[in-house]
Coordinates of C-alpha atoms in Angstrom, one line a residue:
Chain T
M1 CA 7.8 -24.3 16.2
K2 CA 10.2 -23.8 18.7
Q3 CA 11.9 -21.3 16.9
F4 CA 8.4 -19.3 16.0
L5 CA 7.8 -19.6 19.7
K6 CA 11.6 -18.3 20.6
D7 CA 11.0 -15.5 18.2
L8 CA 7.6 -14.5 20.3
F9 CA 9.1 -14.8 24.0
F10 CA 11.6 -12.2 22.4
E11 CA 9.2 -9.8 21.0
L12 CA 6.7 -10.3 23.9
K13 CA 9.8 -9.6 26.4
K14 CA 10.1 -6.0 24.8
N15 CA 6.2 -5.4 26.5
R16 CA 6.0 -4.4 29.9
G17 CA 2.3 -5.1 29.9
A18 CA 2.5 -8.7 28.1
M19 CA 4.8 -9.4 31.0
I20 CA 3.2 -8.3 34.1
G21 CA 0.3 -10.7 32.5
I22 CA 2.2 -13.4 31.7
V23 CA 3.6 -13.3 35.6
I24 CA 0.0 -13.1 37.2
I25 CA -1.2 -15.8 34.6
L26 CA 1.4 -18.0 36.3
I27 CA 0.7 -17.0 39.9
S28 CA -2.6 -17.6 39.4
L29 CA -1.9 -21.0 37.8
I30 CA 0.3 -22.0 40.4
I31 CA -2.1 -21.0 43.2
A32 CA -5.2 -22.8 41.6
I33 CA -2.9 -26.4 41.3
T34 CA -1.3 -26.0 44.5
A35 CA -4.9 -25.2 46.4
P36 CA -5.4 -28.1 48.7
V37 CA -1.8 -27.4 49.6
I38 CA -1.6 -23.9 50.2
A39 CA -5.6 -23.1 51.1
P40 CA -5.9 -22.9 55.1
H41 CA -9.4 -24.5 55.4
N42 CA -11.5 -26.3 53.8
P43 CA -13.5 -23.6 51.3
T44 CA -17.0 -25.0 51.9
L45 CA -16.7 -25.7 55.7
V46 CA -19.3 -23.5 57.7
N47 CA -18.1 -22.0 61.2
S48 CA -21.2 -20.7 62.5
E49 CA -19.2 -19.5 65.3
S50 CA -17.1 -16.8 63.4
L51 CA -19.9 -15.4 60.7
R52 CA -18.7 -12.2 58.5
L53 CA -15.3 -11.6 60.1
P54 CA -13.5 -8.9 58.7
P55 CA -9.4 -9.8 57.2
S56 CA -7.2 -10.2 60.0
F57 CA -5.2 -7.2 59.6
S58 CA -8.3 -5.0 60.3
P59 CA -10.3 -4.3 63.7
G60 CA -12.4 -7.0 64.8
G61 CA -10.6 -10.1 62.8
S62 CA -9.3 -13.5 63.8
K63 CA -5.9 -14.4 62.7
D64 CA -7.3 -17.6 61.8
F65 CA -8.9 -16.2 58.5
F66 CA -6.6 -14.1 56.9
L67 CA -9.3 -12.5 54.6
G68 CA -12.0 -13.0 57.1
T69 CA -15.3 -15.1 56.7
D70 CA -18.5 -15.0 54.1
D71 CA -22.1 -14.9 56.1
L72 CA -21.8 -18.8 56.5
G73 CA -18.4 -18.3 58.4
R74 CA -16.7 -19.6 55.3
D75 CA -12.8 -19.0 55.1
L76 CA -12.5 -16.4 52.3
L77 CA -9.2 -16.3 51.5
S78 CA -9.9 -20.2 51.1
R79 CA -13.0 -20.0 49.1
L80 CA -11.1 -17.4 46.4
I81 CA -7.7 -19.4 46.3
Y82 CA -10.5 -22.5 44.9
G83 CA -12.5 -20.0 43.0
S84 CA -9.0 -19.3 40.7
Q85 CA -9.4 -23.4 40.1
V86 CA -12.9 -23.0 38.4
S87 CA -12.2 -19.6 37.0
L88 CA -9.1 -21.0 35.2
S89 CA -10.5 -24.0 33.8
V90 CA -13.4 -22.3 32.9
G91 CA -11.9 -19.7 30.5
F92 CA -10.2 -22.8 29.2
A93 CA -12.9 -24.6 28.5
V94 CA -14.6 -22.3 26.8
V95 CA -11.4 -21.1 24.8
V96 CA -11.0 -25.0 23.8
L97 CA -14.7 -25.4 22.8
S98 CA -15.1 -22.0 21.1
L99 CA -11.6 -22.4 19.2
I100 CA -12.5 -25.6 17.6
T101 CA -15.9 -25.0 16.5
G102 CA -14.7 -21.5 15.8
T103 CA -12.1 -22.3 13.5
F104 CA -13.2 -25.6 11.7
L105 CA -16.5 -23.5 10.5
G106 CA -14.2 -20.6 9.5
V107 CA -12.2 -22.9 7.7
I108 CA -14.9 -24.6 6.2
A109 CA -16.8 -20.8 4.9
G110 CA -13.6 -19.6 3.8
F111 CA -11.9 -22.2 1.9
Y112 CA -15.7 -23.2 0.0
G113 CA -17.2 -19.9 0.1
G114 CA -20.6 -19.5 -1.8
F115 CA -24.0 -21.1 0.0
L116 CA -21.9 -22.8 3.0
D117 CA -19.9 -19.5 3.9
K118 CA -22.8 -17.6 3.5
S119 CA -24.9 -20.2 5.7
I120 CA -22.3 -19.9 8.3
M121 CA -22.2 -16.2 8.2
R122 CA -25.5 -15.4 8.6
L123 CA -25.4 -17.8 11.5
T124 CA -23.0 -16.0 13.2
D125 CA -24.3 -12.6 12.5
L126 CA -27.2 -14.0 14.2
I127 CA -25.3 -15.0 17.3
M128 CA -23.2 -10.9 17.3
S129 CA -26.4 -9.3 16.9
L130 CA -27.7 -10.0 20.7
P131 CA -25.5 -8.7 23.4
S132 CA -23.6 -11.8 24.4
I133 CA -24.6 -11.9 28.1
L134 CA -28.2 -11.9 26.9
F135 CA -27.9 -14.7 24.6
A136 CA -25.5 -16.7 27.0
I137 CA -28.6 -16.3 29.5
V138 CA -31.0 -17.5 26.8
I139 CA -28.8 -20.9 26.3
V140 CA -28.7 -21.1 30.0
A141 CA -32.5 -20.7 30.3
V142 CA -32.9 -23.5 28.1
L143 CA -29.9 -26.3 29.2
G144 CA -30.7 -25.2 32.7
P145 CA -28.5 -23.6 35.2
G146 CA -25.0 -25.4 36.4
I147 CA -21.4 -24.7 35.6
V148 CA -21.4 -27.0 32.4
N149 CA -23.9 -25.4 30.9
A150 CA -22.2 -22.3 31.7
I151 CA -19.4 -22.8 29.8
V152 CA -21.5 -24.4 26.6
A153 CA -23.0 -21.3 26.8
V154 CA -20.4 -18.9 26.9
S155 CA -18.9 -21.0 24.0
I156 CA -21.6 -20.6 21.8
V157 CA -21.5 -17.0 22.2
A158 CA -17.5 -16.8 21.9
I159 CA -17.7 -18.4 18.8
P160 CA -18.3 -16.0 15.9
N161 CA -15.3 -13.9 17.2
F162 CA -13.3 -17.3 15.8
V163 CA -14.9 -18.3 13.0
R164 CA -14.8 -14.3 11.5
I165 CA -10.9 -14.1 12.2
I166 CA -10.5 -17.4 10.9
R167 CA -12.6 -17.1 7.3
A168 CA -10.5 -13.5 6.6
Q169 CA -7.3 -15.1 7.1
V170 CA -8.1 -18.4 5.2
M171 CA -9.9 -16.2 2.8
V172 CA -6.3 -14.4 1.7
E173 CA -4.0 -17.3 2.0
K174 CA -6.0 -19.8 -0.3
N175 CA -5.3 -17.7 -3.1
R176 CA -1.7 -18.1 -2.9
Q177 CA 0.1 -20.3 -5.1
Y178 CA 0.9 -22.8 -2.3
V179 CA -2.3 -23.9 -2.5
S180 CA -2.7 -24.3 -6.2
A181 CA 1.0 -26.2 -5.6
A182 CA -0.9 -28.4 -3.5
K183 CA -3.8 -29.1 -5.6
L184 CA -1.3 -30.1 -8.7
F185 CA -0.1 -32.7 -6.2
G186 CA -3.2 -34.0 -5.4
A187 CA -4.1 -32.9 -1.7
S188 CA -7.4 -33.1 -0.8
N189 CA -9.8 -30.6 0.2
F190 CA -9.1 -31.3 3.8
R191 CA -5.1 -31.5 3.9
I192 CA -5.1 -27.8 1.8
M193 CA -7.4 -26.5 4.5
F194 CA -6.2 -28.0 7.8
I195 CA -2.6 -28.6 6.8
E196 CA -1.6 -26.2 4.3
I197 CA -3.6 -23.4 5.1
L198 CA -4.4 -23.3 8.8
P199 CA -1.3 -23.5 10.2
N200 CA -0.7 -19.8 8.4
C201 CA -3.8 -18.2 9.8
M202 CA -2.2 -19.2 13.7
A203 CA -1.0 -15.5 14.6
P204 CA -4.5 -13.8 14.6
L205 CA -5.9 -17.2 16.3
I206 CA -3.8 -17.1 19.2
V207 CA -4.3 -13.6 20.1
Q208 CA -8.0 -14.4 19.7
A209 CA -7.3 -17.0 22.1
S210 CA -6.1 -15.1 24.6
L211 CA -8.9 -12.7 24.9
G212 CA -11.3 -15.0 24.9
F213 CA -9.9 -16.8 27.7
S214 CA -10.6 -13.4 29.8
D215 CA -14.2 -12.7 27.9
G216 CA -14.9 -16.6 28.8
I217 CA -13.9 -16.0 32.7
L218 CA -16.1 -12.5 32.8
N219 CA -19.2 -13.8 31.2
V220 CA -19.1 -17.7 33.3
A221 CA -18.6 -15.1 36.2
A222 CA -21.4 -12.7 35.3
L223 CA -23.7 -15.6 34.9
G224 CA -22.5 -17.2 38.5
F225 CA -23.5 -13.8 39.6
L226 CA -26.8 -14.2 38.4
G227 CA -27.5 -17.4 39.7
L228 CA -27.0 -19.3 36.6
G229 CA -23.5 -20.9 36.8
A230 CA -21.7 -22.3 39.2
Q231 CA -24.2 -23.5 42.5
A232 CA -23.6 -23.4 45.8
P233 CA -21.8 -24.5 47.6
M234 CA -19.2 -24.5 45.0
S235 CA -16.8 -21.6 45.6
E236 CA -16.6 -19.1 41.9
W237 CA -16.4 -15.8 42.1
G238 CA -18.9 -14.6 40.5
T239 CA -21.4 -16.7 42.7
M240 CA -19.7 -15.7 45.8
L241 CA -20.3 -12.0 44.5
S242 CA -23.6 -12.4 44.1
D243 CA -24.3 -14.4 47.4
A244 CA -21.9 -10.7 49.0
R245 CA -24.2 -8.5 47.5
S246 CA -26.7 -8.3 50.3
Y247 CA -23.9 -7.3 53.1
I248 CA -22.4 -4.1 50.6
E249 CA -22.3 -2.3 53.4
S250 CA -21.8 -3.9 56.4
S251 CA -19.4 -6.4 55.2
P252 CA -17.7 -4.6 52.1
W253 CA -14.7 -7.3 51.9
M254 CA -17.0 -10.0 51.1
V255 CA -17.8 -8.4 47.9
T256 CA -14.5 -6.5 47.4
L257 CA -12.1 -9.2 47.4
P258 CA -13.7 -11.9 44.2
G259 CA -14.3 -8.9 42.2
L260 CA -10.5 -7.5 42.8
C261 CA -9.5 -11.4 42.1
I262 CA -11.7 -11.3 38.5
L263 CA -10.5 -7.9 37.4
V264 CA -6.8 -8.8 38.1
V265 CA -6.8 -12.3 36.2
V266 CA -8.9 -11.1 33.1
L267 CA -6.8 -7.5 32.6
S268 CA -3.7 -10.2 33.0
F269 CA -5.2 -12.1 30.1
N270 CA -5.7 -9.0 28.3
L271 CA -2.8 -7.6 28.9
L272 CA -1.3 -10.6 27.2
G273 CA -3.8 -10.7 24.5
D274 CA -2.9 -7.2 23.7
G275 CA 1.2 -8.0 24.0
L276 CA 0.3 -11.3 21.4
R277 CA -0.7 -9.1 18.7
D278 CA 1.7 -6.6 18.8
A279 CA 4.1 -9.3 18.7
L280 CA 2.3 -11.7 16.0
D281 CA 1.4 -8.8 13.6
P282 CA 3.7 -5.5 13.2
R283 CA 1.1 -4.2 11.1
L284 CA -0.5 -3.4 14.4
K285 CA 2.5 -2.0 15.8
K286 CA 2.1 1.8 17.3
Q287 CA 3.8 4.2 15.4
N288 CA 6.1 5.6 18.0
Chain K
M1 CA 7.5 -36.5 -33.5
N2 CA 5.1 -38.1 -31.6
N3 CA 3.0 -35.8 -29.6
I4 CA 2.4 -35.6 -25.3
L5 CA 0.1 -33.1 -25.0
E6 CA -2.5 -32.2 -27.8
V7 CA -4.6 -29.1 -27.7
N8 CA -8.0 -29.1 -29.9
S9 CA -9.7 -25.5 -29.9
V10 CA -9.8 -24.9 -26.1
N11 CA -11.7 -21.8 -25.0
K12 CA -12.0 -20.2 -21.6
I13 CA -15.2 -18.0 -20.6
F14 CA -15.4 -16.7 -17.4
P15 CA -18.8 -15.3 -16.9
I16 CA -19.2 -11.9 -14.8
R17 CA -22.6 -11.6 -13.1
K18 CA -23.0 -9.0 -10.7
M19 CA -26.5 -7.6 -9.7
F20 CA -27.8 -5.0 -11.4
K21 CA -25.1 -4.9 -14.4
K22 CA -25.0 -6.5 -17.3
P23 CA -23.8 -9.6 -17.5
L24 CA -20.5 -9.9 -19.3
D25 CA -18.5 -12.4 -20.3
L26 CA -14.6 -12.1 -20.2
K27 CA -13.0 -14.3 -23.1
A28 CA -9.6 -15.8 -21.5
L29 CA -8.7 -18.5 -24.2
S30 CA -10.4 -18.5 -27.7
D31 CA -10.0 -21.5 -30.2
I32 CA -6.3 -22.5 -28.6
N33 CA -4.5 -25.5 -30.7
F34 CA -1.2 -26.3 -30.1
T35 CA 0.9 -30.0 -30.0
L36 CA 3.9 -30.6 -27.4
G37 CA 6.3 -33.1 -28.6
S38 CA 8.3 -35.2 -26.6
N39 CA 11.2 -33.9 -25.3
E40 CA 10.4 -30.5 -26.9
T41 CA 9.8 -26.9 -25.3
L42 CA 6.9 -24.9 -27.0
G43 CA 8.0 -21.2 -25.2
I44 CA 4.5 -18.8 -24.8
V45 CA 5.0 -15.6 -24.9
G46 CA 2.8 -12.6 -24.9
E47 CA 1.9 -9.3 -23.0
S48 CA 0.2 -9.4 -19.6
G49 CA -3.5 -10.3 -19.8
C50 CA -3.1 -12.2 -23.0
G51 CA -4.3 -15.6 -21.0
K52 CA -0.6 -17.1 -20.5
S53 CA -1.6 -18.2 -17.1
T54 CA -5.0 -18.9 -17.6
L55 CA -3.8 -21.5 -20.3
A56 CA -1.5 -23.1 -17.8
K57 CA -3.8 -23.4 -15.1
V58 CA -6.3 -25.1 -18.2
L59 CA -3.3 -27.5 -18.6
T60 CA -3.1 -28.2 -14.9
K61 CA -7.1 -28.7 -14.2
L62 CA -6.8 -25.9 -11.7
E63 CA -9.5 -24.2 -13.9
S64 CA -11.8 -26.6 -16.4
P65 CA -12.2 -25.3 -19.9
T66 CA -15.3 -24.1 -21.1
S67 CA -15.1 -26.1 -24.1
G68 CA -12.0 -27.9 -26.1
D69 CA -10.4 -30.5 -25.1
I70 CA -7.3 -31.8 -24.0
E71 CA -5.3 -35.0 -24.5
L72 CA -2.3 -35.7 -22.4
L73 CA -0.5 -39.1 -23.7
K74 CA -3.3 -40.0 -25.6
I75 CA -5.7 -39.4 -22.8
K76 CA -8.5 -36.9 -22.6
Y77 CA -8.4 -34.9 -19.2
P78 CA -11.7 -36.0 -18.0
D79 CA -11.1 -39.6 -18.3
Y80 CA -7.8 -38.8 -16.0
N81 CA -7.8 -40.4 -12.2
P82 CA -6.1 -37.9 -10.5
K83 CA -3.2 -39.3 -9.3
D84 CA -2.2 -40.7 -12.8
F85 CA -2.9 -37.3 -14.2
H86 CA -0.5 -35.6 -11.3
S87 CA 2.2 -37.4 -11.8
H88 CA 2.2 -36.9 -15.7
I89 CA 2.0 -33.1 -15.6
Q90 CA 3.2 -30.8 -13.0
M91 CA 3.9 -26.8 -12.5
V92 CA 6.9 -24.3 -11.6
F93 CA 5.3 -21.2 -10.3
Q94 CA 6.8 -17.5 -11.2
D95 CA 7.0 -17.0 -7.9
P96 CA 9.4 -18.5 -5.4
Y97 CA 8.2 -16.6 -2.5
Q98 CA 4.2 -17.3 -2.7
S99 CA 4.5 -21.1 -4.2
L100 CA 6.1 -22.4 -0.9
N101 CA 4.1 -23.2 1.8
P102 CA 6.5 -20.7 4.9
R103 CA 5.6 -23.0 7.4
K104 CA 6.6 -26.5 6.0
K105 CA 10.4 -27.3 5.9
A106 CA 12.2 -28.1 3.0
F107 CA 12.4 -31.7 3.3
D108 CA 8.5 -31.8 3.8
I109 CA 7.7 -28.9 0.5
I110 CA 9.8 -32.1 -1.7
A111 CA 8.4 -35.3 0.1
D112 CA 4.7 -34.4 0.1
P113 CA 4.2 -35.4 -3.3
L114 CA 4.9 -38.9 -2.9
R115 CA 3.1 -39.0 0.6
I116 CA -0.1 -38.1 -1.0
N117 CA 0.3 -39.9 -4.2
T118 CA 2.6 -43.4 -3.4
D119 CA 2.8 -45.7 -1.1
K120 CA 6.6 -45.4 -0.7
S121 CA 7.7 -45.9 3.3
E122 CA 9.5 -43.2 4.8
A123 CA 12.5 -44.4 4.3
E124 CA 12.4 -44.5 0.8
I125 CA 10.7 -41.1 0.4
K126 CA 14.1 -39.9 2.5
E127 CA 16.3 -41.3 -0.3
L128 CA 14.3 -39.9 -3.2
V129 CA 14.1 -36.5 -1.8
Y130 CA 17.7 -36.1 -1.0
A131 CA 18.9 -37.4 -4.2
M132 CA 16.7 -34.9 -5.8
M133 CA 17.5 -32.4 -3.8
K134 CA 21.1 -32.9 -5.0
R135 CA 20.4 -33.0 -8.6
V136 CA 18.9 -29.3 -7.9
G137 CA 21.9 -28.6 -6.2
L138 CA 20.6 -28.2 -3.2
R139 CA 22.6 -29.4 0.0
E140 CA 21.2 -32.0 2.5
E141 CA 22.0 -29.6 5.3
F142 CA 18.7 -27.6 3.3
A143 CA 16.0 -30.1 4.4
L144 CA 15.2 -29.3 7.6
R145 CA 15.0 -25.2 6.8
Y146 CA 12.1 -23.4 6.5
P147 CA 11.3 -21.4 3.0
H148 CA 12.5 -17.8 4.3
H149 CA 16.0 -19.3 4.7
F150 CA 16.4 -19.7 1.2
S151 CA 17.3 -17.1 -1.6
G152 CA 15.0 -16.7 -4.3
G153 CA 17.2 -18.9 -6.4
Q154 CA 17.7 -21.9 -3.9
R155 CA 13.7 -21.2 -3.5
Q156 CA 13.0 -21.9 -7.2
R157 CA 15.3 -25.1 -7.1
L158 CA 12.9 -26.3 -4.4
G159 CA 10.4 -25.4 -6.4
I160 CA 11.7 -27.5 -9.1
A161 CA 12.5 -30.5 -7.3
R162 CA 9.0 -30.5 -5.9
A163 CA 7.5 -30.4 -9.3
L164 CA 10.0 -33.3 -10.5
M165 CA 9.2 -35.5 -7.5
L166 CA 6.3 -37.8 -9.6
R167 CA 8.3 -38.0 -12.4
P168 CA 5.6 -36.0 -14.7
K169 CA 6.3 -36.2 -18.8
V170 CA 5.2 -32.7 -19.2
L171 CA 6.5 -29.6 -17.1
I172 CA 4.9 -26.3 -17.1
L173 CA 7.0 -23.1 -16.4
D174 CA 5.2 -20.1 -15.2
E175 CA 7.5 -17.9 -15.7
P176 CA 10.3 -19.4 -13.2
V177 CA 13.0 -17.0 -13.9
S178 CA 11.2 -13.6 -14.0
A179 CA 11.5 -13.0 -10.2
L180 CA 15.0 -13.9 -10.1
D181 CA 18.4 -11.8 -10.1
V182 CA 19.9 -12.2 -13.9
S183 CA 23.1 -14.4 -12.8
I184 CA 20.6 -16.7 -11.3
Q185 CA 18.6 -16.8 -14.3
A186 CA 21.0 -17.8 -15.9
Q187 CA 21.6 -20.9 -13.6
V188 CA 18.3 -22.0 -13.4
L189 CA 17.8 -22.1 -17.3
N190 CA 20.9 -23.9 -17.9
L191 CA 19.0 -26.4 -15.0
L192 CA 16.1 -26.7 -16.4
L193 CA 17.8 -27.9 -19.6
E194 CA 19.9 -30.5 -17.8
L195 CA 17.1 -32.3 -16.0
Q196 CA 15.0 -31.7 -19.8
Q197 CA 17.7 -34.2 -21.3
E198 CA 17.9 -36.5 -18.1
F199 CA 14.4 -36.8 -17.3
S200 CA 13.1 -36.5 -20.7
L201 CA 10.8 -33.7 -20.1
S202 CA 8.4 -31.7 -22.4
Y203 CA 8.6 -28.2 -21.5
L204 CA 5.9 -25.3 -22.1
F205 CA 8.0 -22.5 -21.3
I206 CA 5.5 -19.4 -20.3
S207 CA 7.4 -16.4 -20.5
H208 CA 7.6 -12.4 -21.4
D209 CA 11.6 -12.4 -21.8
L210 CA 12.1 -12.3 -25.3
S211 CA 15.3 -13.4 -24.7
V212 CA 15.1 -16.2 -22.4
V213 CA 12.1 -18.0 -24.7
Q214 CA 15.0 -17.6 -27.7
H215 CA 17.3 -19.6 -25.5
I216 CA 15.5 -22.2 -24.0
S217 CA 12.4 -22.9 -27.0
D218 CA 12.6 -25.0 -29.8
R219 CA 9.2 -23.8 -31.0
I220 CA 7.4 -20.4 -30.1
L221 CA 3.4 -19.6 -29.5
V222 CA 2.5 -16.3 -29.5
M223 CA -0.4 -14.9 -28.0
Y224 CA -2.6 -11.9 -28.1
L225 CA -5.9 -11.4 -25.8
G226 CA -6.3 -15.1 -25.8
R227 CA -6.2 -16.1 -29.3
V228 CA -2.7 -17.8 -30.7
V229 CA -1.8 -15.2 -33.6
E230 CA 1.5 -16.9 -34.4
Y231 CA 2.7 -19.9 -34.0
G232 CA 6.3 -22.1 -35.3
S233 CA 9.9 -23.1 -34.9
R234 CA 11.6 -20.9 -32.9
D235 CA 14.5 -19.4 -35.8
E236 CA 11.5 -19.0 -37.9
I237 CA 9.7 -17.1 -35.8
F238 CA 12.5 -14.8 -34.3
N239 CA 14.5 -14.3 -37.8
N240 CA 11.2 -13.5 -39.6
P241 CA 8.2 -12.6 -37.9
K242 CA 5.4 -12.5 -39.9
H243 CA 2.3 -11.2 -37.7
P244 CA 2.6 -7.4 -37.3
Y245 CA 2.2 -8.2 -33.4
T246 CA 5.1 -10.4 -33.5
Q247 CA 7.0 -7.9 -35.1
I248 CA 6.7 -5.3 -32.9
L249 CA 6.7 -7.7 -29.6
L250 CA 10.6 -8.5 -31.2
D251 CA 11.6 -4.7 -32.0
S252 CA 10.4 -3.5 -28.5
A253 CA 12.4 -6.1 -26.9
P254 CA 15.5 -4.1 -25.6
K255 CA 19.0 -5.4 -26.7
I256 CA 22.5 -5.2 -26.4
G257 CA 24.7 -3.1 -28.8
L258 CA 21.7 -1.1 -30.2
K259 CA 22.3 2.6 -29.3
S260 CA 18.8 3.7 -29.8
I261 CA 15.9 1.7 -28.2
A262 CA 12.6 1.3 -29.2
T263 CA 11.1 4.2 -31.7
K264 CA 7.8 5.5 -31.7
N265 CA 7.4 3.5 -34.8
D266 CA 8.1 0.5 -33.2
V267 CA 5.6 0.4 -30.5
A268 CA 2.1 -0.2 -30.9
P269 CA 0.1 2.2 -29.8
G270 CA -2.5 2.6 -26.9
E271 CA -2.9 -0.3 -24.7
A272 CA -5.0 -3.7 -26.1
P273 CA -8.5 -3.7 -25.4
S274 CA -9.8 -5.6 -22.3
A275 CA -10.4 -8.7 -22.9
L276 CA -14.5 -7.6 -21.8
Y277 CA -15.0 -6.1 -24.6
L278 CA -13.7 -7.5 -27.5
P279 CA -13.6 -5.9 -31.0
K280 CA -15.9 -7.7 -33.5
G281 CA -12.7 -8.4 -36.0
C282 CA -8.7 -9.1 -35.5
A283 CA -7.9 -8.1 -32.1
F284 CA -5.2 -6.4 -32.8
A285 CA -6.6 -4.4 -35.5
P286 CA -7.1 -0.9 -33.2
R287 CA -3.3 -0.8 -32.4
C288 CA -2.2 -2.6 -36.1
P289 CA 0.1 -0.3 -38.7
K290 CA -1.0 -2.7 -41.1
K291 CA -4.7 -2.8 -40.6
T292 CA -7.1 -2.7 -43.4
A293 CA -11.0 -2.2 -43.8
H294 CA -11.2 -6.5 -43.3
C295 CA -9.2 -6.8 -40.4
E296 CA -12.4 -4.7 -38.4
E297 CA -14.8 -6.8 -39.7
S298 CA -13.8 -10.3 -39.5
I299 CA -11.5 -12.7 -37.2
P300 CA -8.6 -13.8 -39.3
P301 CA -8.0 -17.5 -39.0
L302 CA -4.5 -19.3 -37.9
E303 CA -3.3 -20.0 -41.7
D304 CA -0.1 -22.3 -42.4
K305 CA 1.6 -19.7 -44.4
Y306 CA 5.6 -19.2 -44.4
N307 CA 6.5 -22.6 -42.8
R308 CA 4.5 -21.6 -39.3
M309 CA 1.0 -20.8 -38.6
V310 CA -0.1 -17.0 -38.6
A311 CA -3.4 -15.7 -38.3
C312 CA -3.2 -12.2 -39.9
F313 CA -4.7 -11.4 -43.9
N314 CA -2.2 -9.0 -44.2
A315 CA 1.1 -11.5 -43.6

């Protein structure tokens, strides 16, 4: 495993996009962890005398609020810093939830085949046939709005990707002779599925996990924008966008900055995901 | 000689069912009978698609036979509990690149059969694994390496070590050397012969390489399209083959020292018919130089003739 990570990093270093992605992810991770230390203000503290102040470097800005304030006079920089905590943990939670359920279902479908496989695959078809954000809205509408329910909804929407990838890989691996050998010395089906086969399916799983991270952040932010995700006063980028929407002309920084944050973090995970795909799967590498 | 393995009229049919198509039956094995004595090597030869590998799968319970029964150490296959079964019969696979899990270390590959089937402590297992690695000619420091660090020969030694960990009585060798270089083949074959004496093993040696089979086997079983066509001692079959298929098979093998390779007359014309559409009579009749009208009408039974079993009307 150590060697595997070493090789992986060696391949990744050749890919500039992936390295940029990793650097941005690390920076946002550090910001999220040290938020209580580096944030200049309490993100939920309302200052009634400094509403919608522009950033300090533009005319009319205040030195106290580097990136300005929102409609309730809360410091935008602090809110963005705390927002990174929410977005990263949301992404992580979505990936963990969908990865575990998706992998479990995919391994079972691919290994057993037959009726079990058909029912699981039709279920994933059902989820995939609806636009993912629409389906997530339906789930949140049933469960009720809130950040936890939004995470659950977005995870459910992400499961089919994992199921399909793992199933395809397991169907290839289960016909290899090392699986017959394991059967011959009496390994249980559980052991064959999760100890013999699954470690050989890791490459596409890692790629999908890093891409799932950005999808998760984006979808939860979208639910937040629609008022179905994080609720006020929690500082979440999607919710901040929707709060700022009415001031898009008079105070454009309020809507621009959280949007930029989402863009940069999602982009960095996508860059990392593409880099990992190139590094792990030589067949997909570009020919040039 | 007491028989370790007895195979009685085993059939294996793979039904092929496709929507909107006529259901078909693929007869992979038809009426297979043979025995394997203790310490004996039975060579199984035949061209690809004749059912050799299906036979190996049926004998290791990876597939169950459609009919017929198999007795290992006088106990019928369905009566075995899995642990006993796996510690009596094991298999060495053809492709040493596919038969070892690329994500497992050599030590774990060899140790897992013990971990699953015995209650031995990790310390005992360690001792047994290192002893076995030494026995098959792998150095101790290889234990923590992954399969891709090994050469083909070393991998096959690993596969042999894994198969022997549970001390089986019968070892099925499914073309164990065909993926190896010729120089390595001899080493592995000699290792197999030494191990046979040391662990008193019975081998079922599946191969299409006739010289290897001749070197290692006591008796030979020749298969053609899922049927036994000739079955007897090695010397009888190699020196005096009676079934036309065996004759052609032996003649077509390249030999050192002969200028001409097989001429047209020595090679059976055409290809083997598909196992899906077997001829009514003898399966070899369409290619047989000695066929008569009778051959196309009925299937020749396996009869005791000329000190061996042979399935041919005209032998």
